[in-house]
Amino acid sequence: MGVFTYSDESTSVIPPPRLFKALVLEVDTLIPKIAPQSIKSAEIVEGDGGVGTIRKISFSEGSHYSYMKHRIDGLDKDNFEYSYSLVEGGALSDKVEKISYEIKLVASADGGSIIKSTSNYHATGDVEIKEEDVKAGKEKASGLFKLIENYLVANPDACN
């Protein structure tokens, strides 16, 4: 089994505490509200929101996938760090056994955030995963992130 690692760094005008709350702590209610064309629902199906919790995200009609389930592997609210693994549905296939993600938000000098993310794609057997294979998913995630950021800019009282 090979592992393909994809790391990225981006910025946001939203400070880490507020962005972390939106992306991690309140994502189940926020995403279906601001992106109903993409996400039908997001809910905790097992656990209390901490490490070990399973979250199910159901996609809207016409999506490439019907749902996916994430397991929370790490949650550090004080340092704005979050890690989770895709454990069912979504991009998992006979070629990809598991995908794990790590996200860390750091304050930037301008009052916003630096978002550091790493994705580890665990291939089955001798399958080789290339960067272009994961770009489409990264572009969708980036689009969803921009929706969240724009929502927070337009609604300064949200996720405080």
mmCIF file with all atom_site columns, C-alpha atoms in Angstrom:
data_model
loop_
_atom_site.group_PDB
_atom_site.id
_atom_site.type_symbol
_atom_site.label_atom_id
_atom_site.label_alt_id
_atom_site.label_comp_id
_atom_site.label_asym_id
_atom_site.label_entity_id
_atom_site.label_seq_id
_atom_site.pdbx_PDB_ins_code
_atom_site.Cartn_x
_atom_site.Cartn_y
_atom_site.Cartn_z
_atom_site.occupancy
_atom_site.B_iso_or_equiv
_atom_site.pdbx_formal_charge
_atom_site.auth_seq_id
_atom_site.auth_comp_id
_atom_site.auth_asym_id
_atom_site.auth_atom_id
_atom_site.pdbx_PDB_model_num
ATOM 1   C CA . MET A 1 1   ? 0.000   0.000  0.000   1.00 0.00 ? 1   MET A CA 1
ATOM 2   C CA . GLY A 1 2   ? 1.438   3.354  -1.045  1.00 0.00 ? 2   GLY A CA 1
ATOM 3   C CA . VAL A 1 3   ? 0.639   6.721  0.483   1.00 0.00 ? 3   VAL A CA 1
ATOM 4   C CA . PHE A 1 4   ? 0.381   9.917  -1.528  1.00 0.00 ? 4   PHE A CA 1
ATOM 5   C CA . THR A 1 5   ? 0.684   13.064 0.596   1.00 0.00 ? 5   THR A CA 1
ATOM 6   C CA . TYR A 1 6   ? -0.651  16.407 -0.569  1.00 0.00 ? 6   TYR A CA 1
ATOM 7   C CA . SER A 1 7   ? 0.123   19.513 1.509   1.00 0.00 ? 7   SER A CA 1
ATOM 8   C CA . ASP A 1 8   ? -1.251  22.973 0.981   1.00 0.00 ? 8   ASP A CA 1
ATOM 9   C CA . GLU A 1 9   ? -1.179  26.373 2.639   1.00 0.00 ? 9   GLU A CA 1
ATOM 10  C CA . SER A 1 10  ? -3.720  29.124 2.082   1.00 0.00 ? 10  SER A CA 1
ATOM 11  C CA . THR A 1 11  ? -4.898  32.279 3.781   1.00 0.00 ? 11  THR A CA 1
ATOM 12  C CA . SER A 1 12  ? -8.162  33.742 5.010   1.00 0.00 ? 12  SER A CA 1
ATOM 13  C CA . VAL A 1 13  ? -9.268  37.143 6.265   1.00 0.00 ? 13  VAL A CA 1
ATOM 14  C CA . ILE A 1 14  ? -11.132 35.373 9.115   1.00 0.00 ? 14  ILE A CA 1
ATOM 15  C CA . PRO A 1 15  ? -9.216  34.953 12.436  1.00 0.00 ? 15  PRO A CA 1
ATOM 16  C CA . PRO A 1 16  ? -8.455  31.373 13.577  1.00 0.00 ? 16  PRO A CA 1
ATOM 17  C CA . PRO A 1 17  ? -10.988 31.084 16.457  1.00 0.00 ? 17  PRO A CA 1
ATOM 18  C CA . ARG A 1 18  ? -13.930 32.075 14.265  1.00 0.00 ? 18  ARG A CA 1
ATOM 19  C CA . LEU A 1 19  ? -12.777 30.116 11.227  1.00 0.00 ? 19  LEU A CA 1
ATOM 20  C CA . PHE A 1 20  ? -12.153 26.986 13.315  1.00 0.00 ? 20  PHE A CA 1
ATOM 21  C CA . LYS A 1 21  ? -15.631 27.265 14.816  1.00 0.00 ? 21  LYS A CA 1
ATOM 22  C CA . ALA A 1 22  ? -17.164 27.473 11.319  1.00 0.00 ? 22  ALA A CA 1
ATOM 23  C CA . LEU A 1 23  ? -15.032 24.784 9.658   1.00 0.00 ? 23  LEU A CA 1
ATOM 24  C CA . VAL A 1 24  ? -14.996 22.280 12.511  1.00 0.00 ? 24  VAL A CA 1
ATOM 25  C CA . LEU A 1 25  ? -17.302 22.963 15.436  1.00 0.00 ? 25  LEU A CA 1
ATOM 26  C CA . GLU A 1 26  ? -20.427 24.250 13.639  1.00 0.00 ? 26  GLU A CA 1
ATOM 27  C CA . VAL A 1 27  ? -19.932 22.671 10.215  1.00 0.00 ? 27  VAL A CA 1
ATOM 28  C CA . ASP A 1 28  ? -22.936 20.314 10.590  1.00 0.00 ? 28  ASP A CA 1
ATOM 29  C CA . THR A 1 29  ? -25.407 23.197 10.670  1.00 0.00 ? 29  THR A CA 1
ATOM 30  C CA . LEU A 1 30  ? -23.475 25.756 8.624   1.00 0.00 ? 30  LEU A CA 1
ATOM 31  C CA . ILE A 1 31  ? -22.702 23.818 5.427   1.00 0.00 ? 31  ILE A CA 1
ATOM 32  C CA . PRO A 1 32  ? -26.254 22.650 4.565   1.00 0.00 ? 32  PRO A CA 1
ATOM 33  C CA . LYS A 1 33  ? -27.453 26.212 5.239   1.00 0.00 ? 33  LYS A CA 1
ATOM 34  C CA . ILE A 1 34  ? -24.974 27.991 2.944   1.00 0.00 ? 34  ILE A CA 1
ATOM 35  C CA . ALA A 1 35  ? -24.437 25.278 0.311   1.00 0.00 ? 35  ALA A CA 1
ATOM 36  C CA . PRO A 1 36  ? -27.760 23.404 -0.062  1.00 0.00 ? 36  PRO A CA 1
ATOM 37  C CA . GLN A 1 37  ? -27.032 22.914 -3.766  1.00 0.00 ? 37  GLN A CA 1
ATOM 38  C CA . SER A 1 38  ? -24.082 20.690 -2.768  1.00 0.00 ? 38  SER A CA 1
ATOM 39  C CA . ILE A 1 39  ? -24.744 19.391 0.757   1.00 0.00 ? 39  ILE A CA 1
ATOM 40  C CA . LYS A 1 40  ? -28.134 17.996 1.746   1.00 0.00 ? 40  LYS A CA 1
ATOM 41  C CA . SER A 1 41  ? -27.206 17.328 5.384   1.00 0.00 ? 41  SER A CA 1
ATOM 42  C CA . ALA A 1 42  ? -24.346 16.849 7.820   1.00 0.00 ? 42  ALA A CA 1
ATOM 43  C CA . GLU A 1 43  ? -24.851 15.042 11.088  1.00 0.00 ? 43  GLU A CA 1
ATOM 44  C CA . ILE A 1 44  ? -23.111 13.156 13.841  1.00 0.00 ? 44  ILE A CA 1
ATOM 45  C CA . VAL A 1 45  ? -24.105 9.496  13.619  1.00 0.00 ? 45  VAL A CA 1
ATOM 46  C CA . GLU A 1 46  ? -21.891 8.222  16.422  1.00 0.00 ? 46  GLU A CA 1
ATOM 47  C CA . GLY A 1 47  ? -20.125 9.943  19.318  1.00 0.00 ? 47  GLY A CA 1
ATOM 48  C CA . ASP A 1 48  ? -20.292 13.323 21.013  1.00 0.00 ? 48  ASP A CA 1
ATOM 49  C CA . GLY A 1 49  ? -18.324 15.513 18.603  1.00 0.00 ? 49  GLY A CA 1
ATOM 50  C CA . GLY A 1 50  ? -14.926 14.623 20.052  1.00 0.00 ? 50  GLY A CA 1
ATOM 51  C CA . VAL A 1 51  ? -12.240 12.162 18.965  1.00 0.00 ? 51  VAL A CA 1
ATOM 52  C CA . GLY A 1 52  ? -13.791 8.964  17.586  1.00 0.00 ? 52  GLY A CA 1
ATOM 53  C CA . THR A 1 53  ? -16.996 10.685 16.461  1.00 0.00 ? 53  THR A CA 1
ATOM 54  C CA . ILE A 1 54  ? -18.398 9.643  13.071  1.00 0.00 ? 54  ILE A CA 1
ATOM 55  C CA . ARG A 1 55  ? -19.923 12.415 10.958  1.00 0.00 ? 55  ARG A CA 1
ATOM 56  C CA . LYS A 1 56  ? -22.046 11.659 7.879   1.00 0.00 ? 56  LYS A CA 1
ATOM 57  C CA . ILE A 1 57  ? -22.300 14.178 5.074   1.00 0.00 ? 57  ILE A CA 1
ATOM 58  C CA . SER A 1 58  ? -25.063 13.570 2.524   1.00 0.00 ? 58  SER A CA 1
ATOM 59  C CA . PHE A 1 59  ? -24.711 15.263 -0.838  1.00 0.00 ? 59  PHE A CA 1
ATOM 60  C CA . SER A 1 60  ? -27.491 16.838 -2.871  1.00 0.00 ? 60  SER A CA 1
ATOM 61  C CA . GLU A 1 61  ? -29.037 15.270 -5.983  1.00 0.00 ? 61  GLU A CA 1
ATOM 62  C CA . GLY A 1 62  ? -26.727 15.193 -8.971  1.00 0.00 ? 62  GLY A CA 1
ATOM 63  C CA . SER A 1 63  ? -23.551 15.006 -6.925  1.00 0.00 ? 63  SER A CA 1
ATOM 64  C CA . HIS A 1 64  ? -20.817 12.572 -7.912  1.00 0.00 ? 64  HIS A CA 1
ATOM 65  C CA . TYR A 1 65  ? -21.160 10.867 -4.477  1.00 0.00 ? 65  TYR A CA 1
ATOM 66  C CA . SER A 1 66  ? -24.255 10.263 -2.371  1.00 0.00 ? 66  SER A CA 1
ATOM 67  C CA . TYR A 1 67  ? -22.553 10.504 1.032   1.00 0.00 ? 67  TYR A CA 1
ATOM 68  C CA . MET A 1 68  ? -19.338 10.114 2.988   1.00 0.00 ? 68  MET A CA 1
ATOM 69  C CA . LYS A 1 69  ? -18.463 9.415  6.589   1.00 0.00 ? 69  LYS A CA 1
ATOM 70  C CA . HIS A 1 70  ? -15.574 10.994 8.495   1.00 0.00 ? 70  HIS A CA 1
ATOM 71  C CA . ARG A 1 71  ? -14.065 9.841  11.785  1.00 0.00 ? 71  ARG A CA 1
ATOM 72  C CA . ILE A 1 72  ? -12.574 12.558 13.980  1.00 0.00 ? 72  ILE A CA 1
ATOM 73  C CA . ASP A 1 73  ? -9.003  11.494 14.810  1.00 0.00 ? 73  ASP A CA 1
ATOM 74  C CA . GLY A 1 74  ? -7.821  14.611 16.630  1.00 0.00 ? 74  GLY A CA 1
ATOM 75  C CA . LEU A 1 75  ? -9.405  17.804 17.917  1.00 0.00 ? 75  LEU A CA 1
ATOM 76  C CA . ASP A 1 76  ? -7.446  20.568 19.663  1.00 0.00 ? 76  ASP A CA 1
ATOM 77  C CA . LYS A 1 77  ? -9.736  23.565 20.101  1.00 0.00 ? 77  LYS A CA 1
ATOM 78  C CA . ASP A 1 78  ? -7.063  25.651 21.847  1.00 0.00 ? 78  ASP A CA 1
ATOM 79  C CA . ASN A 1 79  ? -4.481  25.309 19.062  1.00 0.00 ? 79  ASN A CA 1
ATOM 80  C CA . PHE A 1 80  ? -7.008  25.153 16.192  1.00 0.00 ? 80  PHE A CA 1
ATOM 81  C CA . GLU A 1 81  ? -5.920  21.703 15.001  1.00 0.00 ? 81  GLU A CA 1
ATOM 82  C CA . TYR A 1 82  ? -8.240  19.089 13.545  1.00 0.00 ? 82  TYR A CA 1
ATOM 83  C CA . SER A 1 83  ? -7.613  15.717 11.976  1.00 0.00 ? 83  SER A CA 1
ATOM 84  C CA . TYR A 1 84  ? -10.076 13.259 10.504  1.00 0.00 ? 84  TYR A CA 1
ATOM 85  C CA . SER A 1 85  ? -10.268 10.282 8.178   1.00 0.00 ? 85  SER A CA 1
ATOM 86  C CA . LEU A 1 86  ? -12.682 9.445  5.408   1.00 0.00 ? 86  LEU A CA 1
ATOM 87  C CA . VAL A 1 87  ? -13.916 5.996  6.470   1.00 0.00 ? 87  VAL A CA 1
ATOM 88  C CA . GLU A 1 88  ? -16.862 5.316  4.157   1.00 0.00 ? 88  GLU A CA 1
ATOM 89  C CA . GLY A 1 89  ? -18.320 6.558  0.864   1.00 0.00 ? 89  GLY A CA 1
ATOM 90  C CA . GLY A 1 90  ? -17.058 9.545  -1.068  1.00 0.00 ? 90  GLY A CA 1
ATOM 91  C CA . ALA A 1 91  ? -13.742 9.051  -2.853  1.00 0.00 ? 91  ALA A CA 1
ATOM 92  C CA . LEU A 1 92  ? -13.026 5.670  -1.267  1.00 0.00 ? 92  LEU A CA 1
ATOM 93  C CA . SER A 1 93  ? -12.853 2.940  -3.899  1.00 0.00 ? 93  SER A CA 1
ATOM 94  C CA . ASP A 1 94  ? -11.000 -0.176 -4.893  1.00 0.00 ? 94  ASP A CA 1
ATOM 95  C CA . LYS A 1 95  ? -8.007  2.140  -5.488  1.00 0.00 ? 95  LYS A CA 1
ATOM 96  C CA . VAL A 1 96  ? -8.153  4.269  -2.319  1.00 0.00 ? 96  VAL A CA 1
ATOM 97  C CA . GLU A 1 97  ? -8.451  2.487  1.022   1.00 0.00 ? 97  GLU A CA 1
ATOM 98  C CA . LYS A 1 98  ? -8.384  5.522  3.315   1.00 0.00 ? 98  LYS A CA 1
ATOM 99  C CA . ILE A 1 99  ? -7.869  9.271  3.196   1.00 0.00 ? 99  ILE A CA 1
ATOM 100 C CA . SER A 1 100 ? -6.720  11.149 6.284   1.00 0.00 ? 100 SER A CA 1
ATOM 101 C CA . TYR A 1 101 ? -6.645  14.918 6.684   1.00 0.00 ? 101 TYR A CA 1
ATOM 102 C CA . GLU A 1 102 ? -4.897  17.283 9.083   1.00 0.00 ? 102 GLU A CA 1
ATOM 103 C CA . ILE A 1 103 ? -5.750  20.970 9.361   1.00 0.00 ? 103 ILE A CA 1
ATOM 104 C CA . LYS A 1 104 ? -4.056  23.633 11.453  1.00 0.00 ? 104 LYS A CA 1
ATOM 105 C CA . LEU A 1 105 ? -5.063  27.290 11.608  1.00 0.00 ? 105 LEU A CA 1
ATOM 106 C CA . VAL A 1 106 ? -2.442  29.864 12.577  1.00 0.00 ? 106 VAL A CA 1
ATOM 107 C CA . ALA A 1 107 ? -2.944  33.592 13.103  1.00 0.00 ? 107 ALA A CA 1
ATOM 108 C CA . SER A 1 108 ? -1.528  35.721 10.313  1.00 0.00 ? 108 SER A CA 1
ATOM 109 C CA . ALA A 1 109 ? 0.064   39.142 10.797  1.00 0.00 ? 109 ALA A CA 1
ATOM 110 C CA . ASP A 1 110 ? -2.966  40.864 9.215   1.00 0.00 ? 110 ASP A CA 1
ATOM 111 C CA . GLY A 1 111 ? -5.436  39.384 11.730  1.00 0.00 ? 111 GLY A CA 1
ATOM 112 C CA . GLY A 1 112 ? -6.632  36.583 9.480   1.00 0.00 ? 112 GLY A CA 1
ATOM 113 C CA . SER A 1 113 ? -5.569  32.953 9.293   1.00 0.00 ? 113 SER A CA 1
ATOM 114 C CA . ILE A 1 114 ? -3.016  30.771 7.606   1.00 0.00 ? 114 ILE A CA 1
ATOM 115 C CA . ILE A 1 115 ? -4.577  27.386 6.869   1.00 0.00 ? 115 ILE A CA 1
ATOM 116 C CA . LYS A 1 116 ? -2.092  24.526 6.746   1.00 0.00 ? 116 LYS A CA 1
ATOM 117 C CA . SER A 1 117 ? -3.521  21.271 5.473   1.00 0.00 ? 117 SER A CA 1
ATOM 118 C CA . THR A 1 118 ? -2.165  17.832 4.699   1.00 0.00 ? 118 THR A CA 1
ATOM 119 C CA . SER A 1 119 ? -4.036  14.971 3.032   1.00 0.00 ? 119 SER A CA 1
ATOM 120 C CA . ASN A 1 120 ? -2.755  11.400 3.017   1.00 0.00 ? 120 ASN A CA 1
ATOM 121 C CA . TYR A 1 121 ? -4.227  9.110  0.371   1.00 0.00 ? 121 TYR A CA 1
ATOM 122 C CA . HIS A 1 122 ? -3.679  5.436  1.208   1.00 0.00 ? 122 HIS A CA 1
ATOM 123 C CA . ALA A 1 123 ? -3.763  3.419  -2.006  1.00 0.00 ? 123 ALA A CA 1
ATOM 124 C CA . THR A 1 124 ? -4.693  -0.241 -2.180  1.00 0.00 ? 124 THR A CA 1
ATOM 125 C CA . GLY A 1 125 ? -2.094  -2.675 -3.464  1.00 0.00 ? 125 GLY A CA 1
ATOM 126 C CA . ASP A 1 126 ? 0.296   -1.220 -6.016  1.00 0.00 ? 126 ASP A CA 1
ATOM 127 C CA . VAL A 1 127 ? -2.027  1.564  -7.166  1.00 0.00 ? 127 VAL A CA 1
ATOM 128 C CA . GLU A 1 128 ? -0.195  4.850  -7.639  1.00 0.00 ? 128 GLU A CA 1
ATOM 129 C CA . ILE A 1 129 ? -2.051  8.046  -6.768  1.00 0.00 ? 129 ILE A CA 1
ATOM 130 C CA . LYS A 1 130 ? -0.898  11.187 -8.560  1.00 0.00 ? 130 LYS A CA 1
ATOM 131 C CA . GLU A 1 131 ? -1.442  14.849 -7.738  1.00 0.00 ? 131 GLU A CA 1
ATOM 132 C CA . GLU A 1 132 ? -3.770  15.332 -10.703 1.00 0.00 ? 132 GLU A CA 1
ATOM 133 C CA . ASP A 1 133 ? -5.941  12.506 -9.313  1.00 0.00 ? 133 ASP A CA 1
ATOM 134 C CA . VAL A 1 134 ? -6.712  14.561 -6.197  1.00 0.00 ? 134 VAL A CA 1
ATOM 135 C CA . LYS A 1 135 ? -6.963  18.030 -7.757  1.00 0.00 ? 135 LYS A CA 1
ATOM 136 C CA . ALA A 1 136 ? -10.697 17.871 -8.557  1.00 0.00 ? 136 ALA A CA 1
ATOM 137 C CA . GLY A 1 137 ? -11.538 17.065 -4.936  1.00 0.00 ? 137 GLY A CA 1
ATOM 138 C CA . LYS A 1 138 ? -9.236  19.812 -3.708  1.00 0.00 ? 138 LYS A CA 1
ATOM 139 C CA . GLU A 1 139 ? -10.901 22.324 -6.040  1.00 0.00 ? 139 GLU A CA 1
ATOM 140 C CA . LYS A 1 140 ? -14.360 21.395 -4.688  1.00 0.00 ? 140 LYS A CA 1
ATOM 141 C CA . ALA A 1 141 ? -13.096 21.707 -1.109  1.00 0.00 ? 141 ALA A CA 1
ATOM 142 C CA . SER A 1 142 ? -11.566 25.086 -1.956  1.00 0.00 ? 142 SER A CA 1
ATOM 143 C CA . GLY A 1 143 ? -14.889 26.256 -3.416  1.00 0.00 ? 143 GLY A CA 1
ATOM 144 C CA . LEU A 1 144 ? -16.723 25.165 -0.269  1.00 0.00 ? 144 LEU A CA 1
ATOM 145 C CA . PHE A 1 145 ? -14.136 26.935 1.880   1.00 0.00 ? 145 PHE A CA 1
ATOM 146 C CA . LYS A 1 146 ? -14.671 30.166 -0.101  1.00 0.00 ? 146 LYS A CA 1
ATOM 147 C CA . LEU A 1 147 ? -18.437 29.877 0.462   1.00 0.00 ? 147 LEU A CA 1
ATOM 148 C CA . ILE A 1 148 ? -17.839 29.606 4.210   1.00 0.00 ? 148 ILE A CA 1
ATOM 149 C CA . GLU A 1 149 ? -15.370 32.490 4.226   1.00 0.00 ? 149 GLU A CA 1
ATOM 150 C CA . ASN A 1 150 ? -17.728 34.718 2.211   1.00 0.00 ? 150 ASN A CA 1
ATOM 151 C CA . TYR A 1 151 ? -20.608 33.827 4.541   1.00 0.00 ? 151 TYR A CA 1
ATOM 152 C CA . LEU A 1 152 ? -18.525 34.792 7.582   1.00 0.00 ? 152 LEU A CA 1
ATOM 153 C CA . VAL A 1 153 ? -17.482 38.098 5.989   1.00 0.00 ? 153 VAL A CA 1
ATOM 154 C CA . ALA A 1 154 ? -21.114 38.905 5.110   1.00 0.00 ? 154 ALA A CA 1
ATOM 155 C CA . ASN A 1 155 ? -22.383 37.808 8.557   1.00 0.00 ? 155 ASN A CA 1
ATOM 156 C CA . PRO A 1 156 ? -19.953 39.215 11.146  1.00 0.00 ? 156 PRO A CA 1
ATOM 157 C CA . ASP A 1 157 ? -21.991 37.848 14.071  1.00 0.00 ? 157 ASP A CA 1
ATOM 158 C CA . ALA A 1 158 ? -21.925 34.245 12.802  1.00 0.00 ? 158 ALA A CA 1
ATOM 159 C CA . CYS A 1 159 ? -19.627 31.709 14.494  1.00 0.00 ? 159 CYS A CA 1
ATOM 160 C CA . ASN A 1 160 ? -18.382 33.993 17.238  1.00 0.00 ? 160 ASN A CA 1
#
